[in-house]
Every structure is written in structure tokens, then in C-alpha cells.
Coordinates of C-alpha atoms in Angstrom, one line a residue:
Chain V
M16 CA 5.9 21.5 -162.8
N17 CA 8.8 22.1 -165.0
T18 CA 8.6 22.8 -168.3
P19 CA 9.0 20.2 -171.1
A20 CA 12.2 21.5 -172.0
A21 CA 13.7 20.9 -168.7
N22 CA 12.6 17.1 -167.8
G23 CA 15.2 14.5 -167.4
R24 CA 17.1 16.2 -164.9
F25 CA 18.9 14.4 -162.0
E26 CA 20.1 15.1 -158.8
V27 CA 22.0 12.6 -157.0
T28 CA 22.6 13.0 -153.1
D29 CA 24.7 11.1 -150.9
L30 CA 24.3 8.1 -153.0
D31 CA 26.2 4.6 -151.6
A32 CA 25.7 1.4 -153.2
W33 CA 26.9 -1.7 -152.0
F34 CA 27.0 -5.5 -153.5
S35 CA 26.4 -7.7 -150.8
K36 CA 29.5 -6.3 -148.1
K37 CA 31.2 -4.6 -150.7
Q38 CA 30.5 -0.9 -151.0
V39 CA 31.3 0.7 -154.2
L40 CA 29.8 3.8 -154.3
K41 CA 30.6 6.4 -151.2
H42 CA 28.4 9.6 -150.8
V43 CA 28.5 10.3 -154.3
E44 CA 26.8 14.1 -154.6
L45 CA 26.0 14.9 -158.7
A46 CA 23.8 16.7 -160.6
L47 CA 23.3 15.8 -164.2
P48 CA 21.4 19.0 -166.3
A49 CA 18.8 17.8 -168.6
R50 CA 19.5 18.0 -172.1
R51 CA 22.8 17.4 -172.1
I52 CA 25.6 14.8 -172.4
T53 CA 27.6 14.0 -169.1
A54 CA 30.7 11.6 -169.5
I55 CA 31.3 9.7 -166.4
I56 CA 35.1 8.2 -166.3
G57 CA 37.1 6.6 -163.9
P58 CA 39.4 3.4 -163.9
S59 CA 37.7 0.1 -164.5
G60 CA 36.1 -0.9 -160.9
C61 CA 35.5 2.6 -159.7
G62 CA 31.8 2.2 -159.8
K63 CA 30.7 4.5 -162.9
S64 CA 28.6 1.2 -164.1
T65 CA 26.8 1.1 -161.0
F66 CA 26.2 4.5 -160.6
I67 CA 24.3 4.6 -164.4
R68 CA 22.3 1.6 -163.0
C69 CA 21.2 3.2 -159.9
L70 CA 19.6 5.8 -162.1
N71 CA 17.2 3.4 -164.1
R72 CA 17.1 1.2 -160.7
M73 CA 18.7 -1.4 -162.3
H74 CA 21.5 -2.1 -159.3
E75 CA 18.4 -3.4 -157.2
L76 CA 17.8 -6.0 -159.5
V77 CA 21.3 -7.9 -158.8
P78 CA 21.0 -10.3 -155.8
E79 CA 22.3 -8.9 -152.6
A80 CA 22.8 -5.6 -154.0
R81 CA 21.5 -2.4 -151.8
L82 CA 22.0 1.0 -151.9
A83 CA 21.0 4.6 -149.8
G84 CA 20.4 7.9 -150.8
R85 CA 18.1 10.1 -152.4
V86 CA 18.2 10.3 -156.2
L87 CA 15.9 13.0 -158.0
L88 CA 14.1 13.0 -161.4
D89 CA 12.9 16.1 -162.2
G90 CA 12.6 16.8 -158.2
A91 CA 10.9 13.6 -157.6
D92 CA 12.5 10.9 -155.6
I93 CA 12.7 7.5 -157.6
Y94 CA 13.3 5.6 -154.4
A95 CA 10.4 6.8 -152.7
P96 CA 7.9 4.1 -151.6
G97 CA 5.2 3.4 -154.4
V98 CA 7.3 4.3 -157.2
D99 CA 6.9 1.5 -160.0
P100 CA 10.8 0.7 -160.9
V101 CA 9.4 -0.5 -164.1
L102 CA 7.9 2.4 -165.1
L103 CA 10.5 4.7 -164.2
R104 CA 12.5 2.7 -166.6
R105 CA 10.4 3.4 -169.4
R106 CA 11.3 7.4 -168.9
V107 CA 15.1 6.3 -168.2
G108 CA 16.3 4.0 -171.1
M109 CA 19.8 2.4 -171.2
V110 CA 22.2 1.3 -173.7
F111 CA 24.4 -1.3 -172.8
Q112 CA 28.1 -2.3 -173.4
K113 CA 27.7 -4.9 -175.8
P114 CA 25.0 -4.9 -178.0
N115 CA 22.3 -7.2 -177.0
P116 CA 19.6 -7.4 -180.1
F117 CA 17.1 -9.7 -179.0
P118 CA 18.1 -13.0 -180.9
T119 CA 14.5 -14.0 -182.0
M120 CA 13.2 -10.9 -183.4
S121 CA 13.3 -9.2 -186.9
I122 CA 15.0 -5.6 -186.8
R123 CA 11.3 -4.1 -187.1
D124 CA 10.5 -6.3 -184.1
N125 CA 13.5 -5.3 -181.7
V126 CA 12.6 -2.0 -182.2
L127 CA 8.8 -1.8 -181.5
A128 CA 10.0 -4.7 -178.3
G129 CA 9.7 -2.0 -175.9
L130 CA 6.3 -0.9 -176.9
R131 CA 5.5 -4.7 -176.7
L132 CA 7.1 -5.5 -173.7
T133 CA 5.1 -2.1 -171.7
G134 CA 1.8 -3.0 -173.4
A135 CA 1.9 0.1 -175.3
Y136 CA 2.2 -1.4 -178.8
D137 CA -0.3 -0.2 -181.0
R138 CA -0.6 -1.4 -184.6
G139 CA -1.8 1.8 -186.6
R140 CA 1.6 3.6 -185.2
A141 CA 4.4 0.8 -185.5
D142 CA 5.3 1.6 -188.9
S143 CA 5.9 4.8 -187.9
V144 CA 7.2 4.4 -184.7
V145 CA 9.8 2.2 -186.5
E146 CA 10.7 4.7 -188.9
T147 CA 11.1 7.4 -186.4
A148 CA 13.3 5.4 -184.0
L149 CA 15.8 4.1 -186.6
R150 CA 15.8 7.9 -188.2
G151 CA 16.8 8.9 -184.9
A152 CA 19.3 6.2 -184.2
A153 CA 20.8 7.2 -187.8
L154 CA 20.2 3.5 -189.1
W155 CA 17.1 3.8 -191.2
D156 CA 18.7 4.1 -194.6
E157 CA 20.7 1.2 -194.1
V158 CA 18.0 -1.3 -193.0
K159 CA 15.0 0.0 -194.3
D160 CA 14.9 -2.8 -197.3
R161 CA 15.3 -5.5 -194.9
L162 CA 13.3 -4.5 -191.5
D163 CA 12.1 -8.6 -191.8
E164 CA 15.6 -9.8 -191.5
P165 CA 17.0 -10.5 -187.6
G166 CA 18.4 -8.0 -185.6
V167 CA 21.6 -10.2 -185.0
G168 CA 22.6 -10.6 -188.7
L169 CA 23.5 -6.6 -188.5
S170 CA 27.3 -5.5 -188.3
G171 CA 28.1 -4.8 -184.5
G172 CA 27.9 -1.1 -184.8
Q173 CA 24.4 -1.3 -186.4
Q174 CA 23.3 -3.8 -183.9
Q175 CA 24.4 -1.3 -181.3
R176 CA 22.3 1.3 -183.2
L177 CA 19.8 -0.9 -183.4
C178 CA 20.0 -1.1 -179.7
I179 CA 19.7 2.7 -179.3
A180 CA 16.5 2.7 -181.7
R181 CA 14.9 0.3 -179.3
T182 CA 15.4 2.4 -176.5
L183 CA 14.4 5.6 -178.4
A184 CA 11.0 3.9 -179.8
V185 CA 9.9 3.6 -175.9
E186 CA 10.2 7.9 -175.7
P187 CA 12.0 7.8 -172.7
E188 CA 13.7 11.3 -171.1
V189 CA 16.8 10.3 -170.3
V190 CA 19.0 7.6 -172.4
L191 CA 21.9 6.1 -170.0
M192 CA 24.6 4.8 -172.1
D193 CA 27.0 2.0 -170.0
E194 CA 30.1 2.3 -172.4
P195 CA 28.3 1.6 -175.7
C196 CA 31.2 1.9 -178.2
S197 CA 33.6 -0.7 -176.3
A198 CA 32.8 -3.5 -178.5
L199 CA 33.2 -1.7 -181.8
D200 CA 35.4 -0.6 -184.0
P201 CA 36.8 3.0 -184.9
I202 CA 34.5 4.0 -187.8
A203 CA 31.1 2.2 -185.6
T204 CA 32.4 4.3 -182.8
A205 CA 32.8 7.5 -184.6
R206 CA 29.1 7.2 -186.0
I207 CA 27.6 6.3 -182.2
E208 CA 29.3 9.5 -181.4
D209 CA 28.1 11.5 -183.7
L210 CA 24.6 10.2 -183.1
M211 CA 25.0 11.2 -179.5
S212 CA 25.2 14.9 -180.2
E213 CA 22.4 14.7 -182.1
L214 CA 20.2 12.6 -179.4
K215 CA 21.3 15.6 -176.6
A216 CA 18.7 18.0 -178.4
R217 CA 15.9 15.6 -177.2
Y218 CA 17.2 13.3 -174.3
T219 CA 19.6 14.0 -171.3
L220 CA 22.7 11.6 -172.3
V221 CA 24.8 10.0 -169.4
I222 CA 27.6 8.0 -170.9
V223 CA 30.0 5.8 -169.0
T224 CA 33.4 5.3 -171.0
H225 CA 36.9 4.4 -170.1
N226 CA 38.1 6.1 -173.3
M227 CA 38.6 9.7 -172.1
Q228 CA 38.9 10.7 -175.8
Q229 CA 35.5 9.7 -176.3
A230 CA 34.7 11.7 -173.2
A231 CA 36.6 14.7 -174.7
R232 CA 34.9 14.5 -177.7
V233 CA 31.3 14.3 -176.9
S234 CA 30.6 15.7 -173.5
D235 CA 29.4 18.6 -172.4
R236 CA 30.3 17.8 -168.5
T237 CA 32.5 15.2 -167.1
A238 CA 32.7 13.4 -163.8
F239 CA 35.4 11.3 -162.6
F240 CA 34.9 8.7 -160.5
L241 CA 37.9 6.7 -158.5
D242 CA 37.0 3.8 -155.9
G243 CA 33.6 4.9 -155.5
E244 CA 34.0 8.5 -154.9
L245 CA 33.3 11.0 -157.2
I246 CA 36.2 13.0 -157.1
E247 CA 35.8 16.1 -159.5
V248 CA 33.1 17.1 -162.0
A249 CA 32.9 20.1 -164.0
E250 CA 32.1 21.2 -167.5
T251 CA 34.4 18.9 -169.8
N252 CA 36.7 21.4 -171.4
S253 CA 37.9 22.7 -167.8
L254 CA 38.3 19.3 -166.0
F255 CA 40.5 17.9 -169.2
T256 CA 42.0 21.4 -169.2
S257 CA 42.8 22.4 -165.8
P258 CA 41.4 19.6 -163.3
Q259 CA 41.5 20.6 -159.6
D260 CA 42.2 17.8 -158.1
R261 CA 45.4 15.9 -158.1
R262 CA 43.9 12.6 -158.6
T263 CA 41.9 13.9 -162.0
E264 CA 45.1 15.4 -163.3
D265 CA 46.9 11.9 -162.6
Y266 CA 44.3 10.0 -164.1
I267 CA 43.6 11.9 -167.1
T268 CA 47.2 12.3 -168.0
G269 CA 47.6 8.6 -167.8
K270 CA 49.7 8.4 -164.9
F271 CA 47.3 5.6 -163.4
G272 CA 44.2 3.6 -165.2
Chain H
M3 CA 13.7 -46.7 -175.4
D4 CA 15.0 -44.7 -172.2
V5 CA 18.5 -46.5 -172.5
T6 CA 18.9 -45.0 -176.1
S7 CA 18.2 -41.4 -174.7
A8 CA 20.5 -41.8 -171.7
T9 CA 23.2 -43.2 -173.4
P10 CA 24.8 -40.2 -175.3
P11 CA 25.5 -37.8 -172.0
T12 CA 26.9 -41.1 -170.2
L13 CA 29.3 -42.1 -172.8
A14 CA 30.5 -38.3 -173.3
A15 CA 31.1 -37.8 -169.4
G16 CA 33.1 -41.3 -169.3
A17 CA 34.9 -39.8 -172.5
G18 CA 36.2 -36.6 -170.8
A19 CA 36.8 -38.7 -167.5
G20 CA 38.9 -41.1 -169.7
A21 CA 40.9 -38.0 -171.1
G22 CA 41.4 -35.9 -167.8
P23 CA 43.3 -38.1 -165.5
N24 CA 45.7 -39.3 -168.3
A25 CA 46.5 -35.8 -169.4
S26 CA 48.0 -35.0 -166.1
R27 CA 50.1 -37.7 -165.8
R28 CA 52.4 -36.5 -168.3
P29 CA 53.4 -32.8 -167.4
A30 CA 52.8 -30.8 -170.7
P31 CA 55.0 -32.9 -173.3
P32 CA 55.4 -30.6 -176.3
A33 CA 53.2 -32.3 -179.0
A34 CA 56.0 -34.0 -181.3
R35 CA 57.3 -36.5 -178.6
A36 CA 54.2 -37.9 -177.6
T37 CA 54.4 -41.5 -177.6
P38 CA 52.5 -42.2 -180.7
A39 CA 51.4 -46.2 -179.9
R40 CA 49.9 -45.0 -176.3
E41 CA 48.0 -42.2 -178.3
H42 CA 46.8 -44.6 -180.6
L43 CA 45.6 -47.0 -178.0
I44 CA 43.7 -44.2 -176.4
E45 CA 42.2 -43.0 -179.6
G46 CA 41.8 -46.8 -180.4
F47 CA 39.8 -47.5 -177.1
L48 CA 38.0 -44.2 -177.2
F49 CA 36.9 -44.7 -180.9
L50 CA 35.5 -48.4 -179.4
C51 CA 33.6 -46.9 -176.8
G52 CA 31.7 -44.8 -179.7
A53 CA 31.4 -47.5 -181.8
L54 CA 29.9 -50.2 -179.3
S55 CA 27.0 -48.1 -179.1
I56 CA 26.3 -47.8 -183.0
L57 CA 27.0 -51.5 -183.3
T58 CA 24.6 -52.2 -180.8
T59 CA 22.0 -50.1 -182.4
L60 CA 22.9 -51.2 -185.7
G61 CA 22.6 -55.1 -184.5
I62 CA 19.1 -54.1 -182.7
L63 CA 18.1 -52.4 -186.7
I64 CA 19.0 -55.7 -188.4
V65 CA 16.9 -57.9 -186.1
L66 CA 13.8 -56.0 -186.3
G67 CA 14.1 -55.5 -190.1
Y68 CA 14.6 -59.2 -190.5
E69 CA 11.7 -60.0 -188.4
T70 CA 9.8 -57.5 -189.6
A71 CA 10.3 -58.5 -193.3
G72 CA 9.5 -61.8 -191.9
F73 CA 6.3 -60.5 -190.7
F74 CA 5.4 -59.1 -193.7
S75 CA 6.2 -62.1 -195.9
E76 CA 2.9 -63.4 -194.2
V77 CA 0.7 -60.6 -193.8
S78 CA 0.1 -57.6 -196.2
F79 CA 0.6 -54.0 -195.8
G80 CA -2.8 -53.4 -196.4
Q81 CA -3.9 -56.1 -193.6
F82 CA -1.5 -53.7 -191.0
F83 CA -2.2 -50.1 -192.2
G84 CA -5.5 -50.5 -193.4
D85 CA -7.3 -52.1 -190.1
T86 CA -8.3 -50.8 -186.8
E87 CA -8.7 -54.4 -185.2
W88 CA -5.7 -56.0 -183.9
T89 CA -6.2 -59.6 -182.9
P90 CA -3.2 -61.7 -183.6
L91 CA -4.0 -64.4 -180.9
F92 CA -7.6 -65.1 -182.0
A93 CA -8.6 -67.6 -184.6
D94 CA -9.9 -64.8 -186.8
K95 CA -6.9 -62.8 -187.2
H96 CA -7.0 -58.9 -187.6
F97 CA -3.4 -56.9 -188.0
G98 CA -4.5 -53.6 -187.7
I99 CA -1.7 -51.6 -186.1
W100 CA -4.0 -48.3 -185.8
A101 CA -5.6 -50.2 -182.7
L102 CA -2.3 -50.2 -181.0
V103 CA -1.1 -46.8 -182.3
S104 CA -4.2 -45.1 -180.8
G105 CA -3.4 -46.6 -177.4
T106 CA 0.0 -45.0 -177.7
V107 CA -1.0 -42.0 -178.8
L108 CA -3.9 -41.3 -176.5
T109 CA -1.8 -42.0 -173.6
S110 CA 1.2 -40.1 -174.8
A111 CA -1.3 -36.8 -175.5
I112 CA -2.6 -37.2 -171.9
A113 CA 0.8 -37.4 -170.8
I114 CA 1.8 -34.4 -172.3
T115 CA -1.1 -32.5 -171.9
V116 CA -0.3 -33.0 -168.2
A117 CA 3.4 -32.3 -168.0
L118 CA 3.7 -29.6 -170.8
P119 CA 2.1 -26.6 -168.1
F120 CA 3.5 -28.1 -165.0
G121 CA 6.9 -28.5 -166.4
L122 CA 7.2 -25.5 -167.9
L123 CA 5.9 -23.4 -165.5
S124 CA 8.2 -24.6 -162.9
A125 CA 11.1 -24.5 -165.3
I126 CA 9.8 -20.8 -165.6
Y127 CA 9.7 -20.2 -161.9
L128 CA 13.1 -22.2 -160.9
S129 CA 15.0 -20.5 -163.2
E130 CA 13.6 -16.8 -163.5
L131 CA 11.8 -16.4 -160.5
A132 CA 13.0 -18.4 -157.4
P133 CA 15.3 -17.2 -155.2
R134 CA 18.7 -18.7 -155.7
Q135 CA 18.4 -20.7 -152.3
T136 CA 15.5 -22.0 -153.4
R137 CA 16.4 -23.2 -156.6
R138 CA 19.2 -24.7 -154.9
V139 CA 16.9 -27.0 -152.7
L140 CA 14.0 -27.5 -155.5
K141 CA 15.9 -28.2 -158.4
P142 CA 17.1 -31.5 -157.3
L143 CA 13.8 -32.8 -155.3
M144 CA 12.0 -32.3 -158.6
E145 CA 14.8 -34.3 -160.2
L146 CA 14.2 -37.3 -157.7
L147 CA 10.7 -37.7 -159.2
A148 CA 12.5 -39.1 -162.3
G149 CA 14.4 -41.7 -160.1
V150 CA 11.1 -43.3 -158.8
P151 CA 10.5 -46.7 -160.6
T152 CA 7.9 -46.8 -163.2
I153 CA 6.5 -50.0 -161.8
V154 CA 5.6 -47.6 -158.5
Y155 CA 3.9 -44.9 -160.8
G156 CA 2.1 -47.9 -162.7
F157 CA 0.9 -49.5 -159.2
F158 CA 0.1 -45.9 -158.1
A159 CA -2.1 -45.2 -161.2
L160 CA -3.5 -48.4 -160.9
S161 CA -4.6 -48.0 -157.2
V162 CA -4.6 -44.8 -156.4
V163 CA -5.4 -42.3 -158.9
T164 CA -8.1 -44.3 -161.2
P165 CA -9.9 -45.0 -157.9
A166 CA -10.0 -41.3 -157.4
L167 CA -11.0 -40.3 -160.9
Q168 CA -14.0 -42.7 -160.7
T169 CA -15.2 -40.7 -157.6
V170 CA -15.4 -37.7 -160.7
I171 CA -16.1 -39.9 -163.6
P172 CA -18.4 -42.7 -162.5
E173 CA -18.1 -44.7 -166.0
L174 CA -14.5 -44.7 -165.7
A175 CA -12.9 -48.1 -166.1
G176 CA -10.3 -49.9 -163.8
F177 CA -7.9 -49.9 -166.5
N178 CA -8.2 -46.8 -168.5
A179 CA -6.0 -44.3 -170.3
L180 CA -6.8 -41.4 -168.2
G181 CA -5.2 -42.5 -165.5
A182 CA -2.0 -44.2 -166.9
G183 CA -1.6 -41.1 -169.1
I184 CA -2.0 -38.6 -165.9
V185 CA 0.4 -40.4 -164.2
M186 CA 2.4 -40.9 -167.1
G187 CA 2.6 -37.3 -167.4
V188 CA 4.0 -36.7 -163.9
M189 CA 6.7 -39.1 -164.4
I190 CA 7.8 -37.0 -167.3
I191 CA 7.3 -33.2 -165.7
P192 CA 10.8 -33.4 -164.8
M193 CA 12.5 -34.3 -167.7
I194 CA 10.4 -31.5 -169.3
S195 CA 10.8 -29.1 -166.0
S196 CA 14.9 -30.0 -165.6
L197 CA 15.6 -29.6 -169.7
S198 CA 13.9 -26.6 -170.0
E199 CA 15.4 -25.0 -167.1
D200 CA 18.5 -25.5 -168.3
A201 CA 17.9 -23.8 -171.6
L202 CA 15.9 -20.8 -169.7
H203 CA 19.2 -20.7 -167.8
A204 CA 21.7 -20.4 -170.8
V205 CA 19.6 -17.3 -172.1
P206 CA 22.3 -14.5 -171.4
Q207 CA 21.5 -12.3 -168.7
S208 CA 22.2 -9.3 -170.8
L209 CA 19.2 -9.9 -172.9
R210 CA 16.8 -10.1 -169.7
E211 CA 18.8 -6.6 -168.7
A212 CA 18.2 -5.4 -172.2
A213 CA 13.9 -6.2 -171.4
W214 CA 13.6 -4.6 -167.9
G215 CA 15.6 -1.6 -169.2
L216 CA 13.0 -0.5 -171.7
G217 CA 10.4 -0.9 -168.6
G218 CA 9.3 -4.5 -169.5
S219 CA 7.8 -6.1 -166.0
R220 CA 9.6 -9.6 -165.3
L221 CA 6.7 -11.2 -166.3
A222 CA 7.0 -9.7 -169.5
G223 CA 10.6 -10.1 -170.1
I224 CA 10.3 -14.3 -169.5
F225 CA 7.4 -14.4 -172.3
Q226 CA 8.7 -12.2 -174.5
V227 CA 12.0 -12.7 -174.4
V228 CA 13.7 -15.2 -172.5
L229 CA 11.3 -18.0 -173.6
P230 CA 11.7 -17.4 -177.3
A231 CA 15.4 -17.4 -176.9
A232 CA 15.2 -20.2 -175.4
R233 CA 12.6 -22.1 -177.6
S234 CA 15.4 -24.7 -179.2
G235 CA 15.8 -26.3 -176.0
V236 CA 12.5 -26.2 -174.5
A237 CA 11.1 -27.8 -178.0
A238 CA 13.8 -30.9 -177.8
A239 CA 12.9 -30.9 -173.7
I240 CA 9.4 -31.5 -174.9
T241 CA 10.0 -34.0 -177.8
L242 CA 12.4 -35.8 -175.5
A243 CA 9.8 -35.9 -173.1
L244 CA 7.4 -37.0 -175.6
S245 CA 9.3 -40.2 -176.6
R246 CA 9.9 -40.9 -173.3
A247 CA 6.0 -41.3 -173.0
I248 CA 5.6 -43.1 -176.4
G249 CA 8.3 -45.6 -175.4
E250 CA 7.2 -46.1 -171.8
T251 CA 6.0 -49.3 -170.8
M252 CA 5.5 -50.2 -167.2
I253 CA 2.6 -47.7 -166.3
V254 CA 0.5 -48.5 -169.5
A255 CA 0.7 -52.3 -169.2
I256 CA 0.0 -52.1 -165.3
A257 CA -2.7 -49.5 -165.7
A258 CA -4.1 -48.9 -169.1
G259 CA -5.4 -52.7 -169.8
Q260 CA -4.6 -55.0 -172.4
Q261 CA -7.2 -54.8 -174.6
P262 CA -6.4 -53.5 -178.3
R263 CA -9.1 -50.8 -179.5
F264 CA -9.1 -47.8 -182.1
T265 CA -10.4 -45.4 -179.9
F266 CA -10.0 -42.1 -178.3
D267 CA -12.0 -42.3 -175.6
P268 CA -9.9 -41.6 -172.2
R269 CA -12.4 -43.6 -170.6
V270 CA -11.9 -47.3 -171.5
P271 CA -8.9 -50.0 -171.4
V272 CA -6.4 -49.2 -174.7
E273 CA -3.6 -51.2 -175.4
T274 CA -0.2 -49.5 -176.5
M275 CA 2.1 -50.4 -178.2
T276 CA 4.7 -51.5 -175.7
A277 CA 2.2 -53.1 -173.4
Y278 CA 1.4 -55.4 -176.7
I279 CA 5.1 -56.2 -176.5
V280 CA 5.6 -56.6 -173.0
Q281 CA 2.2 -59.0 -173.1
I282 CA 3.2 -61.3 -175.8
S283 CA 7.1 -61.4 -174.5
M284 CA 6.0 -62.6 -171.1
G285 CA 3.2 -65.1 -172.5
D286 CA 3.7 -68.7 -174.1
V287 CA 3.9 -67.4 -177.4
P288 CA 6.6 -69.8 -179.4
A289 CA 9.3 -68.0 -180.8
G290 CA 9.7 -67.9 -185.1
T291 CA 5.9 -68.1 -185.4
L292 CA 4.0 -65.3 -186.9
E293 CA 2.3 -64.5 -183.7
F294 CA 5.9 -63.8 -182.3
R295 CA 6.8 -61.9 -185.1
T296 CA 4.0 -59.1 -184.5
V297 CA 6.1 -58.2 -181.6
F298 CA 8.8 -56.9 -184.2
A299 CA 6.4 -55.4 -186.6
V300 CA 4.8 -53.4 -183.6
G301 CA 8.6 -52.8 -182.2
A302 CA 9.8 -51.4 -185.9
A303 CA 6.4 -49.3 -185.9
L304 CA 7.5 -47.6 -182.8
F305 CA 10.9 -47.2 -183.8
L306 CA 9.8 -45.3 -187.0
M307 CA 7.6 -43.1 -184.6
T308 CA 10.1 -42.1 -181.8
F309 CA 12.5 -41.9 -184.9
A310 CA 10.6 -39.6 -187.0
M311 CA 10.1 -37.4 -183.9
N312 CA 13.6 -36.8 -183.2
L313 CA 14.4 -35.8 -186.7
F314 CA 11.5 -33.3 -186.3
A315 CA 12.9 -32.0 -183.5
Q316 CA 16.3 -31.9 -184.7
R317 CA 15.0 -30.0 -187.7
L318 CA 13.6 -27.4 -185.2
A319 CA 16.2 -27.1 -183.4
K320 CA 18.6 -26.3 -186.3
K321 CA 15.5 -23.9 -187.7
Y322 CA 15.8 -22.1 -184.0
R323 CA 19.4 -21.9 -184.2
R324 CA 19.6 -20.3 -187.8
L325 CA 17.1 -17.7 -186.5
G326 CA 18.7 -17.3 -183.4

């Protein structure tokens, strides 16, 4: 068994994924170290979103979607028979491209939604869970006086941090973020990026982004995908300064994409 | 009743179809060069289409109000609202509307009790759980139920459902609120199911994914996220179905009996407001008499009931929209 500090490490081997007949991931081999930020970059349609949706078994929820290969979380295959995808998703949280707070719930109830959905809600702990999660998402000071107002009344950036708080409240080991800033303005984006750097002390972060500057700013490692293939993965600095593959170089220098 | 509730969508579709071919006949004319006379003509025609339904409603309201006023010049409000017996055709006349209201409320309550769980659960199944193929087959089949003429339902209630119920409840009368209510419930299931399914289907997929991403099971997501997000549509579906049940005539006229009585016992014959109107309209009560005018007073009361309910539904929807 791993020590707690090493929890949340992914190893992906020979991963293929399809939407009906179209293959969107081809033989992907990638390790995601625990408590670090890995950025997934690449042009639209390269399979980067599909890749992270394979990590919490969301890919299979799309009708006619299939996959093959091995995905190990802390050494255990998450696609092994007997693994409950619902339980897995409590360990591997996800933040989506567009902020999607639950429209019928207050700020407070949005944070508690995960606990209620998983049956782990405990009234006595609720207040402290709400405060911890909102502090963790750097939102507490802005909303502490209006926790009972609707979550959708917040600004876009605040809504996205509320969605992060909602994810943290379930106490996952890994947080997947699918272009979490693409719908936000630069100031809101900067706040989320700061938040990512804080979060990596306790969570493994995987961030899909089409914004190379963002990948360079926040991530420790960067993986470049193209047409469903992993082209190159390296420490972020070295990938951006001395890419090994010609296609990576073309992409990061803006020759295509 | 059903005519009024079916009219707005039909009208809207008609207006849309009218604008379509006309727009395509003239390929993209600049706005300034559009022929004004023609535009005005079309505009006027569309206005007339809209005005027609409003004018019809107004006409009905005026006749209803006039005749009801005539009724109340002979019968006091006290006699109408303060009595529980309804015997306008007898020598000893009583005009207690509650005897008819109770019949309507009782049969409608039974109907909604039957239709709500079945309608809502089938909507949830169709929208959230059924494979796409199944949904494509089942939904139209379900909606076929709405096409069965109500006279068939009424006869079914009288000659099949009531005898079947009598084997379980021996003291059930041949005409009763229970059988009529249950069959009416079956009749409005497709309405609840179809409209609720539309509302559930309109909930953005991103909310379902958010619920699943937090480790929620499919069912938890449905009941804690999807259903609450669709609640204004579901509430509207229930209200419309209830309006339909309150206004339903043929089933209750055939199977619930024609004995106005103030009771909430589902086993005995009752008479609903609509069934009373049928009874008078088909009988040989001469027009212009007090007995004839009771029809309008009952009609006005019926109208007020459904009107109040639609108002309530609108406020409900508005409140939820604000929250949403």
C-alpha cells in the first residue's frame, strides 16, 4: 500500500477510445504523478477531453462510446470488473468547461450537493465542510454572507470556483479540469490559476487547456496530444523550451492549431 | 376545456408555417425595399388569427357572465354557496353548488393520484433511463393513449373497470367516482408523462455530468438534480393534466353517475359539474328558464376553478424560473 502522500497517481497503458466507429485515442501511454499538475494540450478534437474522461469513467456514459487499455489509479485498474464507477468518481473529481452550478440550489447546497448525492451528508459536519471547501476554492470571503443565495447568481468566475468547491467537498484525490477557464475573463482566469497552484499541495491535478500560456504558467508536466495520439510528454519547462518532436515544436510555436 | 388548452400550440405552429414559405419566395429583400402593402396584409392576417381566439374567449365570457347574472338575480349567493344539496329540477329546489364541486374534486383527485406516479415515473424512465431506441418507440405509443376518444374510456370505466373493482369492493355501486376517476387517471397519464418528459429532456446534459462527476449514482442525479431543475415544467404538466381532469365530461357522465351529492366517498354515484351540464343540455329543459340558467352558473364556477388553477400554475412557474 502506498503512503497517503503518494495517493492519486495514474498510469495509463495502451489506451484506445472510440465514439461509435471513430477512434479518438490511439495507444496512449502516460503516467500522471501524484500531487503535481499535468497539463494536456493540443488542438481541438485531438482527444484531450476524451483522455481525462477516461480517467473517471465518464467516457463510457456517452452512448456508443468504448475504450480498451489499462488505467491504473495507485496501481489498481479502474476498469477491472467489480470496480464501481460511481465510487471511483468520488476519488476522481471533475470540473467542467462551462461553470455548471446546480440551478435550483443555494451556494451552500451546491457545495453540499456531492455529499447528498453520495449519501455521505452529515448535518453536524455540514457547516465546516462548506467553509473548508469554499476556503479551499478561494471563494469563502466573497460569499460567506450570502450562502443561501442561488449559486447561479454569482459571476462566471465565482461560479467556476463554486464548482471547484463542490468537487473538493467530496474529498477526492484527483481533480480533473476540462478547460476550466475557457468561459472566463482574464481576471477570473488568473484567480483560478492561482488556486490550481494551491490545490496541488493536496490533490493530483490534470488540466486540459487549449491555452499554451496557461499550461506553461501553472503546470509541472505537459503532455501534447495530436489526432488522438500522445506525441510528447515532459517537464513543462523542457517541453516548451526544447521540444523533442517536430510536431510539438510546430504546435507550440503557432505553426498550426 | 380541451379545445382551449390545445389551441395555443396549434395557432403558434400555424403562424410559423404561414411565415415560412412566404419568406422563401422572395430571396432576401433589403428591409427598406419590402413592399409595405403586402407586409401590412400579412401582419393584419396574423393579427386576426390571434384575435380570433381572444374574441371567442371574450364572447364565451360575456354570455357566461350575462346568464350567470340572470341566475343570481333569482337565486342568492347564500343559496348557491351555503347549501350542500343540488336539486334544481325537483319541486323542492336547492342550489348548493358544493354537491357538484365535491363530485368534480373527488373524481379529479382520484385521477391525479393514479396519473401522477405513473406519469412521472414513465417520464423519468423515458428521458433518463431508456435506451434511445426504446424511447423512440415508446414515447409515440404512450401518446397514442391520448388519442383514444373519451367515450371509449367512459364505456370502459362503466363496463370493465367498475365490475372488476366490484370483485374487490363488493359494496361499490354500478356508477361510482372510483372507476371513473381511475380511468380518467389513465387518460391523463400521457399528458403528464409527455410534458414532463419534455421538461426533463430539456435539462442540460452538463448538470447530469456534474452530478455523476461528484460520484452521484444515476438515480441520485435524477432525483436531486434533474427533477428539481425541471420542476417548473413538471408542475405545468401536472396542472394542465388536472385542468383536463376537472374539465373532462364524457367519462364521468357515463361512469360516475348523475346523482349530485356532497360526499367524498368514492364508492357511491356522484355527479360532477361537467356531467350536470351534459344532463341539462341533453334534456328537455326549456331555454331561458331558471333551470336552464343553472348550467351557466355551474359553467362559471367551473371556469373560475380552472382559471384559478392556471393562475396558480403560472405563478409557480414564475417563482421557479426566478430561482432557476
